Amino acid sequence: MSVESSLMPGRSSRLDGLLDWMQMLSGAGLILFMWAHMVLVASVVVSPEWMNAIAHFFESTGMAQVGGPLVFLLFLAHFVLAARKLPFHLEGQKTIWSHARMMRHGDTWMWIVQAVSAMIILIMGAIHMWVVLTDLPITAAKSAARIQEGFWFVFYLVLLPLVELHVGIGFYRIGVKWGFIKSNGRGIFKKRENLLTLAFIIIGFVTLLRFMFLDIPQ
Ligand code: HEM
């Protein structure tokens, strides 16, 4: 065996480790983005003028025009990095499914929810970002008009819980991997994480209702 080939396993596992870190860092960045995004959009519940002022701030500083596409790239990069672990072939999917049923292991089920939601979020998230970012500036009236059309209301009713579940499970898994959740603290962390996920789903739902019933100036 040549020196080169005997070095290969070490190299590939180092590369794998690096890609794992990049996957986690891109995921952590998207979790922070999503928490901020939900709170910022929810400002419409307090007042549509607040939402307009926040959107204006992001656009006048160029953060929406530059940051928006960067979030889009981070979103795609995160998918490509995470896709290394997804079973795209039927055989692999069957194996994971039967293991999850056999083991009745909560974390394995959570992994399945994360993998399935990832596929749907990839498509719906990309459509959403395209529609919003190609129709700047963002205003409460434009968002409300979209949601009152009906299609986008249903679209967000599907995307919202999927994103929040994905973010919640992702946060838990990063905590376990980085070691800030110890094995005896997993139960309590999961409960708190579920509450946070539920809180964001409620905030998002109330925001959608606010858009639905907002008077749009003619
Ligand atoms: C820079 C990128 C993004 C911008 C500028 C943005 C902007 C917005 C805006 C203005 C709304 C209000 C509804 C509308 O106008 O149609 C909204 C809603 C929403 N966005 Fe985004 N978004 C971005 C990225 C994302 C991503 C990556 C996701 C998840 C994959 C996401 C998920 C949602 C959801 C679920 C709603 C419904 C909100 C709710 O229920 O309160 N967005 N977004």
XYZ file of C-alpha atoms in Angstrom, residues 21-127:
107
model
C -18.865 21.269 11.792
C -19.929 23.309 8.765
C -23.305 21.586 8.825
C -23.775 22.433 12.502
C -22.566 26.026 12.139
C -24.804 26.672 9.117
C -27.702 25.084 11.060
C -26.984 27.247 14.135
C -26.895 30.358 11.906
C -30.254 29.442 10.381
C -31.785 28.772 13.826
C -30.749 32.277 14.968
C -32.045 33.738 11.694
C -35.406 31.952 12.049
C -35.918 33.115 15.665
C -35.167 36.717 14.610
C -37.329 36.373 11.442
C -40.399 35.164 13.387
C -40.117 37.961 15.974
C -39.548 40.652 13.301
C -42.497 39.526 11.145
C -44.644 39.282 14.313
C -44.083 43.016 14.882
C -47.174 43.453 12.652
C -49.256 42.177 15.582
C -48.126 45.166 17.671
C -48.573 47.556 14.753
C -48.219 47.427 10.933
C -46.238 50.707 11.168
C -43.653 48.904 13.308
C -43.300 46.152 10.716
C -42.949 48.760 7.934
C -40.329 50.675 9.926
C -38.300 47.499 10.604
C -38.510 46.442 6.929
C -37.505 49.962 5.863
C -34.482 49.822 8.182
C -33.299 46.519 6.642
C -33.795 47.835 3.107
C -32.317 51.320 3.566
C -29.148 49.785 5.028
C -28.980 47.253 2.161
C -29.255 44.373 4.629
C -32.331 42.908 2.915
C -30.832 43.185 -0.582
C -27.479 41.645 0.452
C -28.466 39.628 3.553
C -31.508 38.054 1.854
C -29.536 36.281 -0.909
C -26.859 35.336 1.665
C -29.518 33.639 3.816
C -30.696 31.883 0.658
C -27.137 30.600 0.018
C -26.726 29.529 3.665
C -30.048 27.684 3.381
C -28.870 25.809 0.241
C -25.406 25.112 1.717
C -26.985 23.699 4.874
C -29.136 21.362 2.783
C -26.198 20.129 0.685
C -24.098 19.509 3.833
C -26.932 17.720 5.656
C -27.944 15.697 2.572
C -24.746 13.623 3.001
C -26.558 11.837 5.840
C -29.956 11.401 4.200
C -30.939 8.022 2.720
C -32.111 8.850 -0.816
C -32.504 5.182 -1.779
C -35.591 3.191 -0.869
C -33.515 0.447 0.817
C -31.911 2.920 3.232
C -35.265 4.519 3.997
C -36.824 1.111 4.752
C -33.935 0.220 7.088
C -34.216 3.451 9.099
C -37.994 3.097 9.306
C -37.802 -0.485 10.596
C -35.044 0.420 13.104
C -37.086 3.329 14.449
C -40.132 1.077 14.878
C -38.083 -1.694 16.451
C -36.146 0.479 18.891
C -38.983 2.841 19.847
C -36.223 5.390 20.349
C -37.452 8.997 20.584
C -34.281 10.511 19.132
C -34.507 8.224 16.048
C -38.079 9.365 15.435
C -36.971 12.979 15.816
C -34.299 12.338 13.188
C -36.964 11.011 10.785
C -39.146 14.112 11.363
C -36.093 16.288 10.687
C -35.174 14.458 7.483
C -38.719 14.489 6.029
C -39.392 18.126 7.011
C -36.034 19.104 5.423
C -37.207 18.028 1.950
C -40.455 19.992 2.155
C -38.789 23.066 3.718
C -36.173 23.058 0.945
C -38.843 23.485 -1.718
C -41.308 25.707 0.185
C -38.579 27.869 1.810
C -36.936 28.480 -1.577
C -40.287 29.480 -3.165
